[in-house]
Amino acid sequence: DGAVTGAGTRTLRASSREDQPPEKQVAFTDWKAREGQNYEKAFERNKAELKEKRAEMREAMSNANSTKRQIDESKEQLARKQADKGPEAGQGDDCIDEEEYALIKNLKDTKQRYRDAFEKHKNVKAQVVQLEHQMAQTKTKLVTAFEEWYDQKYGSLLRSVEAPIGEASGERYDPQEMFDLMQSDRLETQHPDALAYHTARKSAARDVRQRRGASTGAVARNIGVGGR
């Protein structure tokens, strides 16, 4: 009987697993490669464009800073030139020699380059902010589309399960949580060591939640016993 009971238990467990929907991380990875391919491509496009614009913004800031230093140097050179003329020099235009004129013109041109570089940085920074907003929207659309697909495909099965547990319950993830799953998938293929840390941290957090749940259940049972 014991052997029969054990075999029956194993059969029930196997059947139970078949009645459970796939874990969301597994389903999400599969969905991105098929039904969600367009959303994934849009996300990658936004990501690449954002990376490019951020590099352009850093370059514009570097140019502006470099040009500002050139302005300071040009001012010093012009001041030294004017100081070398001495107090007996007149105030008319005829007192400006060719070298001083070149220094004045260079200072003026350098100031214009600084204004141009600063304006470019300002414009590119606005584009970066807009792209970051688009990235957030794309991420939300990706997660929403997956949640709708998952509910349509496994919703009836989820509702038929009396006591769903963990991710197999089909709990809804917010965009950031689902994005973490997406990042975890990338880490698995690109940086296995980083994935191990990422997974361990998530597992520890899940264990804490489970212990809290078990503790709450024990308290509830004790209350029930006391009531009787």
PDB file of C-alpha atoms in Angstrom:
ATOM      1  CA  ASP A   1       0.000   0.000   0.000  1.00  0.00           C
ATOM      2  CA  GLY A   2       2.834   2.339   0.880  1.00  0.00           C
ATOM      3  CA  ALA A   3       4.389   1.788  -2.538  1.00  0.00           C
ATOM      4  CA  VAL A   4       1.057   2.375  -4.239  1.00  0.00           C
ATOM      5  CA  THR A   5       0.432   5.479  -2.162  1.00  0.00           C
ATOM      6  CA  GLY A   6       3.901   6.842  -2.995  1.00  0.00           C
ATOM      7  CA  ALA A   7       3.367   6.233  -6.699  1.00  0.00           C
ATOM      8  CA  GLY A   8      -0.025   7.888  -6.488  1.00  0.00           C
ATOM      9  CA  THR A   9       1.474  10.897  -4.763  1.00  0.00           C
ATOM     10  CA  ARG A  10       4.140  11.224  -7.444  1.00  0.00           C
ATOM     11  CA  THR A  11       1.433  11.008 -10.109  1.00  0.00           C
ATOM     12  CA  LEU A  12      -0.622  13.703  -8.386  1.00  0.00           C
ATOM     13  CA  ARG A  13       2.376  15.965  -8.111  1.00  0.00           C
ATOM     14  CA  ALA A  14       3.218  15.493 -11.769  1.00  0.00           C
ATOM     15  CA  SER A  15      -0.387  16.162 -12.687  1.00  0.00           C
ATOM     16  CA  SER A  16      -0.388  19.232 -10.487  1.00  0.00           C
ATOM     17  CA  ARG A  17       2.669  20.605 -12.238  1.00  0.00           C
ATOM     18  CA  GLU A  18       0.997  20.074 -15.605  1.00  0.00           C
ATOM     19  CA  ASP A  19      -2.011  22.029 -14.331  1.00  0.00           C
ATOM     20  CA  GLN A  20       0.182  25.008 -13.435  1.00  0.00           C
ATOM     21  CA  PRO A  21       1.008  27.734 -15.957  1.00  0.00           C
ATOM     22  CA  PRO A  22       4.699  28.302 -16.712  1.00  0.00           C
ATOM     23  CA  GLU A  23       6.673  30.634 -14.507  1.00  0.00           C
ATOM     24  CA  LYS A  24       6.450  34.171 -15.751  1.00  0.00           C
ATOM     25  CA  GLN A  25      10.174  34.610 -16.300  1.00  0.00           C
ATOM     26  CA  VAL A  26      10.226  31.558 -18.560  1.00  0.00           C
ATOM     27  CA  ALA A  27       7.074  32.675 -20.374  1.00  0.00           C
ATOM     28  CA  PHE A  28       8.396  36.239 -20.698  1.00  0.00           C
ATOM     29  CA  THR A  29      11.643  35.109 -22.348  1.00  0.00           C
ATOM     30  CA  ASP A  30       9.712  32.951 -24.803  1.00  0.00           C
ATOM     31  CA  TRP A  31       7.132  35.689 -25.489  1.00  0.00           C
ATOM     32  CA  LYS A  32       9.808  38.299 -26.309  1.00  0.00           C
ATOM     33  CA  ALA A  33      11.241  36.024 -29.001  1.00  0.00           C
ATOM     34  CA  ARG A  34       7.846  35.513 -30.629  1.00  0.00           C
ATOM     35  CA  GLU A  35       4.651  37.470 -29.884  1.00  0.00           C
ATOM     36  CA  GLY A  36       6.499  40.324 -28.184  1.00  0.00           C
ATOM     37  CA  GLN A  37       9.261  40.629 -30.746  1.00  0.00           C
ATOM     38  CA  ASN A  38       8.109  44.066 -31.978  1.00  0.00           C
ATOM     39  CA  TYR A  39       8.040  45.442 -28.430  1.00  0.00           C
ATOM     40  CA  GLU A  40      11.515  44.089 -27.758  1.00  0.00           C
ATOM     41  CA  LYS A  41      12.862  45.602 -30.979  1.00  0.00           C
ATOM     42  CA  ALA A  42      11.333  48.983 -30.122  1.00  0.00           C
ATOM     43  CA  PHE A  43      12.943  48.841 -26.700  1.00  0.00           C
ATOM     44  CA  GLU A  44      16.361  48.020 -28.173  1.00  0.00           C
ATOM     45  CA  ARG A  45      16.032  50.847 -30.718  1.00  0.00           C
ATOM     46  CA  ASN A  46      15.221  53.350 -27.992  1.00  0.00           C
ATOM     47  CA  LYS A  47      18.077  52.048 -25.884  1.00  0.00           C
ATOM     48  CA  ALA A  48      20.609  52.405 -28.718  1.00  0.00           C
ATOM     49  CA  GLU A  49      19.396  55.903 -29.615  1.00  0.00           C
ATOM     50  CA  LEU A  50      19.511  56.981 -25.987  1.00  0.00           C
ATOM     51  CA  LYS A  51      23.079  55.700 -25.657  1.00  0.00           C
ATOM     52  CA  GLU A  52      24.086  57.655 -28.769  1.00  0.00           C
ATOM     53  CA  LYS A  53      22.466  60.883 -27.574  1.00  0.00           C
ATOM     54  CA  ARG A  54      24.037  60.602 -24.132  1.00  0.00           C
ATOM     55  CA  ALA A  55      27.460  60.289 -25.772  1.00  0.00           C
ATOM     56  CA  GLU A  56      26.667  63.312 -27.941  1.00  0.00           C
ATOM     57  CA  MET A  57      25.599  65.272 -24.863  1.00  0.00           C
ATOM     58  CA  ARG A  58      28.851  64.432 -23.051  1.00  0.00           C
ATOM     59  CA  GLU A  59      30.854  65.493 -26.106  1.00  0.00           C
ATOM     60  CA  ALA A  60      29.002  68.822 -26.326  1.00  0.00           C
ATOM     61  CA  MET A  61      29.655  69.493 -22.642  1.00  0.00           C
ATOM     62  CA  SER A  62      33.332  68.619 -23.076  1.00  0.00           C
ATOM     63  CA  ASN A  63      33.576  71.016 -26.043  1.00  0.00           C
ATOM     64  CA  ALA A  64      31.888  73.784 -24.072  1.00  0.00           C
ATOM     65  CA  ASN A  65      34.264  73.326 -21.134  1.00  0.00           C
ATOM     66  CA  SER A  66      37.283  73.234 -23.429  1.00  0.00           C
ATOM     67  CA  THR A  67      36.152  76.393 -25.223  1.00  0.00           C
ATOM     68  CA  LYS A  68      35.596  78.142 -21.897  1.00  0.00           C
ATOM     69  CA  ARG A  69      39.227  77.470 -20.993  1.00  0.00           C
ATOM     70  CA  GLN A  70      40.288  78.895 -24.363  1.00  0.00           C
ATOM     71  CA  ILE A  71      38.296  82.050 -23.606  1.00  0.00           C
ATOM     72  CA  ASP A  72      40.139  82.483 -20.309  1.00  0.00           C
ATOM     73  CA  GLU A  73      43.490  81.982 -22.039  1.00  0.00           C
ATOM     74  CA  SER A  74      42.595  84.467 -24.802  1.00  0.00           C
ATOM     75  CA  LYS A  75      41.585  87.052 -22.211  1.00  0.00           C
ATOM     76  CA  GLU A  76      44.915  86.653 -20.424  1.00  0.00           C
ATOM     77  CA  GLN A  77      46.873  86.987 -23.682  1.00  0.00           C
ATOM     78  CA  LEU A  78      44.950  90.133 -24.634  1.00  0.00           C
ATOM     79  CA  ALA A  79      45.436  91.628 -21.177  1.00  0.00           C
ATOM     80  CA  ARG A  80      49.184  91.008 -21.346  1.00  0.00           C
ATOM     81  CA  LYS A  81      49.375  92.554 -24.816  1.00  0.00           C
ATOM     82  CA  GLN A  82      47.497  95.650 -23.710  1.00  0.00           C
ATOM     83  CA  ALA A  83      49.627  95.929 -20.575  1.00  0.00           C
ATOM     84  CA  ASP A  84      52.810  95.818 -22.689  1.00  0.00           C
ATOM     85  CA  LYS A  85      51.690  98.931 -24.598  1.00  0.00           C
ATOM     86  CA  GLY A  86      52.305 101.049 -21.506  1.00  0.00           C
ATOM     87  CA  PRO A  87      50.414 104.078 -20.118  1.00  0.00           C
ATOM     88  CA  GLU A  88      51.628 106.410 -22.905  1.00  0.00           C
ATOM     89  CA  ALA A  89      49.597 104.551 -25.526  1.00  0.00           C
ATOM     90  CA  GLY A  90      46.592 106.419 -26.875  1.00  0.00           C
ATOM     91  CA  GLN A  91      42.977 105.292 -26.920  1.00  0.00           C
ATOM     92  CA  GLY A  92      42.330 105.459 -30.664  1.00  0.00           C
ATOM     93  CA  ASP A  93      41.896 102.567 -33.077  1.00  0.00           C
ATOM     94  CA  ASP A  94      45.262 103.425 -34.650  1.00  0.00           C
ATOM     95  CA  CYS A  95      46.931 102.240 -31.437  1.00  0.00           C
ATOM     96  CA  ILE A  96      45.772  98.642 -32.009  1.00  0.00           C
ATOM     97  CA  ASP A  97      48.430  96.750 -33.872  1.00  0.00           C
ATOM     98  CA  GLU A  98      47.952  93.622 -35.933  1.00  0.00           C
ATOM     99  CA  GLU A  99      48.747  91.227 -33.068  1.00  0.00           C
ATOM    100  CA  GLU A 100      46.265  92.864 -30.697  1.00  0.00           C
ATOM    101  CA  TYR A 101      43.590  92.898 -33.386  1.00  0.00           C
ATOM    102  CA  ALA A 102      44.138  89.160 -33.927  1.00  0.00           C
ATOM    103  CA  LEU A 103      43.820  88.514 -30.193  1.00  0.00           C
ATOM    104  CA  ILE A 104      40.570  90.500 -30.006  1.00  0.00           C
ATOM    105  CA  LYS A 105      39.126  88.681 -33.014  1.00  0.00           C
ATOM    106  CA  ASN A 106      40.170  85.285 -31.623  1.00  0.00           C
ATOM    107  CA  LEU A 107      38.497  86.062 -28.293  1.00  0.00           C
ATOM    108  CA  LYS A 108      35.291  87.061 -30.065  1.00  0.00           C
ATOM    109  CA  ASP A 109      35.296  83.912 -32.214  1.00  0.00           C
ATOM    110  CA  THR A 110      36.020  81.701 -29.200  1.00  0.00           C
ATOM    111  CA  LYS A 111      33.087  83.195 -27.283  1.00  0.00           C
ATOM    112  CA  GLN A 112      30.815  82.392 -30.226  1.00  0.00           C
ATOM    113  CA  ARG A 113      32.053  78.790 -30.308  1.00  0.00           C
ATOM    114  CA  TYR A 114      31.311  78.525 -26.597  1.00  0.00           C
ATOM    115  CA  ARG A 115      27.756  79.782 -27.104  1.00  0.00           C
ATOM    116  CA  ASP A 116      27.261  77.288 -29.942  1.00  0.00           C
ATOM    117  CA  ALA A 117      28.623  74.380 -27.869  1.00  0.00           C
ATOM    118  CA  PHE A 118      26.518  75.352 -24.861  1.00  0.00           C
ATOM    119  CA  GLU A 119      23.381  75.619 -27.015  1.00  0.00           C
ATOM    120  CA  LYS A 120      24.060  72.222 -28.576  1.00  0.00           C
ATOM    121  CA  HIS A 121      24.473  70.640 -25.143  1.00  0.00           C
ATOM    122  CA  LYS A 122      21.185  72.196 -24.055  1.00  0.00           C
ATOM    123  CA  ASN A 123      19.327  70.854 -27.112  1.00  0.00           C
ATOM    124  CA  VAL A 124      20.822  67.353 -26.905  1.00  0.00           C
ATOM    125  CA  LYS A 125      20.048  67.191 -23.187  1.00  0.00           C
ATOM    126  CA  ALA A 126      16.383  67.928 -23.987  1.00  0.00           C
ATOM    127  CA  GLN A 127      16.439  65.081 -26.518  1.00  0.00           C
ATOM    128  CA  VAL A 128      17.926  62.742 -23.896  1.00  0.00           C
ATOM    129  CA  VAL A 129      15.133  63.599 -21.455  1.00  0.00           C
ATOM    130  CA  GLN A 130      12.544  62.910 -24.164  1.00  0.00           C
ATOM    131  CA  LEU A 131      14.166  59.578 -25.049  1.00  0.00           C
ATOM    132  CA  GLU A 132      14.246  58.549 -21.392  1.00  0.00           C
ATOM    133  CA  HIS A 133      10.519  59.253 -21.237  1.00  0.00           C
ATOM    134  CA  GLN A 134       9.975  57.184 -24.391  1.00  0.00           C
ATOM    135  CA  MET A 135      12.013  54.362 -22.865  1.00  0.00           C
ATOM    136  CA  ALA A 136       9.770  54.338 -19.802  1.00  0.00           C
ATOM    137  CA  GLN A 137       6.685  54.263 -22.027  1.00  0.00           C
ATOM    138  CA  THR A 138       8.110  51.461 -24.171  1.00  0.00           C
ATOM    139  CA  LYS A 139       8.927  49.423 -21.068  1.00  0.00           C
ATOM    140  CA  THR A 140       5.395  49.905 -19.752  1.00  0.00           C
ATOM    141  CA  LYS A 141       3.876  48.885 -23.109  1.00  0.00           C
ATOM    142  CA  LEU A 142       6.088  45.796 -23.241  1.00  0.00           C
ATOM    143  CA  VAL A 143       5.072  44.659 -19.762  1.00  0.00           C
ATOM    144  CA  THR A 144       1.394  45.480 -20.292  1.00  0.00           C
ATOM    145  CA  ALA A 145       1.311  43.546 -23.577  1.00  0.00           C
ATOM    146  CA  PHE A 146       2.955  40.527 -21.931  1.00  0.00           C
ATOM    147  CA  GLU A 147       0.562  40.601 -18.966  1.00  0.00           C
ATOM    148  CA  GLU A 148      -2.425  40.711 -21.326  1.00  0.00           C
ATOM    149  CA  TRP A 149      -1.020  37.835 -23.401  1.00  0.00           C
ATOM    150  CA  TYR A 150      -0.252  35.784 -20.300  1.00  0.00           C
ATOM    151  CA  ASP A 151      -3.732  36.354 -18.892  1.00  0.00           C
ATOM    152  CA  GLN A 152      -5.410  35.420 -22.181  1.00  0.00           C
ATOM    153  CA  LYS A 153      -3.332  32.261 -22.519  1.00  0.00           C
ATOM    154  CA  TYR A 154      -3.261  31.070 -18.912  1.00  0.00           C
ATOM    155  CA  GLY A 155      -5.949  33.121 -17.159  1.00  0.00           C
ATOM    156  CA  SER A 156      -8.565  30.365 -17.033  1.00  0.00           C
ATOM    157  CA  LEU A 157      -5.957  27.891 -15.815  1.00  0.00           C
ATOM    158  CA  LEU A 158      -4.837  30.321 -13.125  1.00  0.00           C
ATOM    159  CA  ARG A 159      -8.365  30.821 -11.899  1.00  0.00           C
ATOM    160  CA  SER A 160      -8.910  27.055 -11.728  1.00  0.00           C
ATOM    161  CA  VAL A 161      -5.990  26.594  -9.345  1.00  0.00           C
ATOM    162  CA  GLU A 162      -7.234  26.761  -5.756  1.00  0.00           C
ATOM    163  CA  ALA A 163      -3.944  27.582  -4.022  1.00  0.00           C
ATOM    164  CA  PRO A 164      -1.414  29.041  -6.462  1.00  0.00           C
ATOM    165  CA  ILE A 165       2.090  29.513  -5.090  1.00  0.00           C
ATOM    166  CA  GLY A 166       4.877  31.903  -6.073  1.00  0.00           C
ATOM    167  CA  GLU A 167       5.393  32.930  -9.653  1.00  0.00           C
ATOM    168  CA  ALA A 168       3.257  30.058 -10.898  1.00  0.00           C
ATOM    169  CA  SER A 169       0.252  31.914  -9.454  1.00  0.00           C
ATOM    170  CA  GLY A 170       0.488  34.394 -12.282  1.00  0.00           C
ATOM    171  CA  GLU A 171       0.829  37.386  -9.974  1.00  0.00           C
ATOM    172  CA  ARG A 172       1.076  40.623 -11.908  1.00  0.00           C
ATOM    173  CA  TYR A 173       4.412  42.374 -12.010  1.00  0.00           C
ATOM    174  CA  ASP A 174       4.776  46.101 -12.233  1.00  0.00           C
ATOM    175  CA  PRO A 175       6.937  47.431 -15.106  1.00  0.00           C
ATOM    176  CA  GLN A 176      10.093  47.662 -12.984  1.00  0.00           C
ATOM    177  CA  GLU A 177       9.748  44.087 -11.682  1.00  0.00           C
ATOM    178  CA  MET A 178       9.204  42.745 -15.185  1.00  0.00           C
ATOM    179  CA  PHE A 179      12.118  44.816 -16.436  1.00  0.00           C
ATOM    180  CA  ASP A 180      14.250  43.119 -13.760  1.00  0.00           C
ATOM    181  CA  LEU A 181      13.257  39.799 -15.306  1.00  0.00           C
ATOM    182  CA  MET A 182      14.315  41.091 -18.697  1.00  0.00           C
ATOM    183  CA  GLN A 183      17.658  42.217 -17.297  1.00  0.00           C
ATOM    184  CA  SER A 184      18.097  38.837 -15.628  1.00  0.00           C
ATOM    185  CA  ASP A 185      17.613  37.157 -18.994  1.00  0.00           C
ATOM    186  CA  ARG A 186      20.335  39.346 -20.526  1.00  0.00           C
ATOM    187  CA  LEU A 187      22.697  38.693 -17.621  1.00  0.00           C
ATOM    188  CA  GLU A 188      22.262  34.966 -18.061  1.00  0.00           C
ATOM    189  CA  THR A 189      23.661  35.126 -21.595  1.00  0.00           C
ATOM    190  CA  GLN A 190      26.185  37.940 -21.192  1.00  0.00           C
ATOM    191  CA  HIS A 191      27.379  38.000 -17.572  1.00  0.00           C
ATOM    192  CA  PRO A 192      26.772  34.694 -15.717  1.00  0.00           C
ATOM    193  CA  ASP A 193      28.609  35.865 -12.575  1.00  0.00           C
ATOM    194  CA  ALA A 194      26.455  38.954 -12.307  1.00  0.00           C
ATOM    195  CA  LEU A 195      23.353  36.812 -12.800  1.00  0.00           C
ATOM    196  CA  ALA A 196      24.377  34.585  -9.881  1.00  0.00           C
ATOM    197  CA  TYR A 197      24.500  37.597  -7.570  1.00  0.00           C
ATOM    198  CA  HIS A 198      21.254  39.000  -9.004  1.00  0.00           C
ATOM    199  CA  THR A 199      19.477  35.654  -8.504  1.00  0.00           C
ATOM    200  CA  ALA A 200      20.824  35.148  -4.988  1.00  0.00           C
ATOM    201  CA  ARG A 201      19.609  38.576  -3.940  1.00  0.00           C
ATOM    202  CA  LYS A 202      16.136  37.960  -5.370  1.00  0.00           C
ATOM    203  CA  SER A 203      16.023  34.511  -3.726  1.00  0.00           C
ATOM    204  CA  ALA A 204      16.933  35.956  -0.338  1.00  0.00           C
ATOM    205  CA  ALA A 205      14.175  38.542  -0.627  1.00  0.00           C
ATOM    206  CA  ARG A 206      11.687  35.823  -1.582  1.00  0.00           C
ATOM    207  CA  ASP A 207      12.718  33.688   1.417  1.00  0.00           C
ATOM    208  CA  VAL A 208      12.077  36.616   3.743  1.00  0.00           C
ATOM    209  CA  ARG A 209       8.606  37.097   2.280  1.00  0.00           C
ATOM    210  CA  GLN A 210       7.853  33.385   2.647  1.00  0.00           C
ATOM    211  CA  ARG A 211       8.971  33.358   6.280  1.00  0.00           C
ATOM    212  CA  ARG A 212       6.766  36.338   6.972  1.00  0.00           C
ATOM    213  CA  GLY A 213       3.859  34.545   5.330  1.00  0.00           C
ATOM    214  CA  ALA A 214       4.478  31.389   7.378  1.00  0.00           C
ATOM    215  CA  SER A 215       4.687  33.434  10.560  1.00  0.00           C
ATOM    216  CA  THR A 216       1.416  35.162   9.771  1.00  0.00           C
ATOM    217  CA  GLY A 217      -0.230  31.797   9.112  1.00  0.00           C
ATOM    218  CA  ALA A 218       0.990  30.424  12.436  1.00  0.00           C
ATOM    219  CA  VAL A 219      -0.413  33.418  14.279  1.00  0.00           C
ATOM    220  CA  ALA A 220      -3.744  32.984  12.554  1.00  0.00           C
ATOM    221  CA  ARG A 221      -3.847  29.281  13.532  1.00  0.00           C
ATOM    222  CA  ASN A 222      -3.035  30.102  17.145  1.00  0.00           C
ATOM    223  CA  ILE A 223      -5.820  32.637  17.195  1.00  0.00           C
ATOM    224  CA  GLY A 224      -8.174  30.013  15.817  1.00  0.00           C
ATOM    225  CA  VAL A 225      -7.161  27.496  18.481  1.00  0.00           C
ATOM    226  CA  GLY A 226      -7.608  30.073  21.211  1.00  0.00           C
ATOM    227  CA  GLY A 227     -11.044  30.930  19.910  1.00  0.00           C
ATOM    228  CA  ARG A 228     -12.103  27.292  20.176  1.00  0.00           C
TER     229      ARG A 228
END
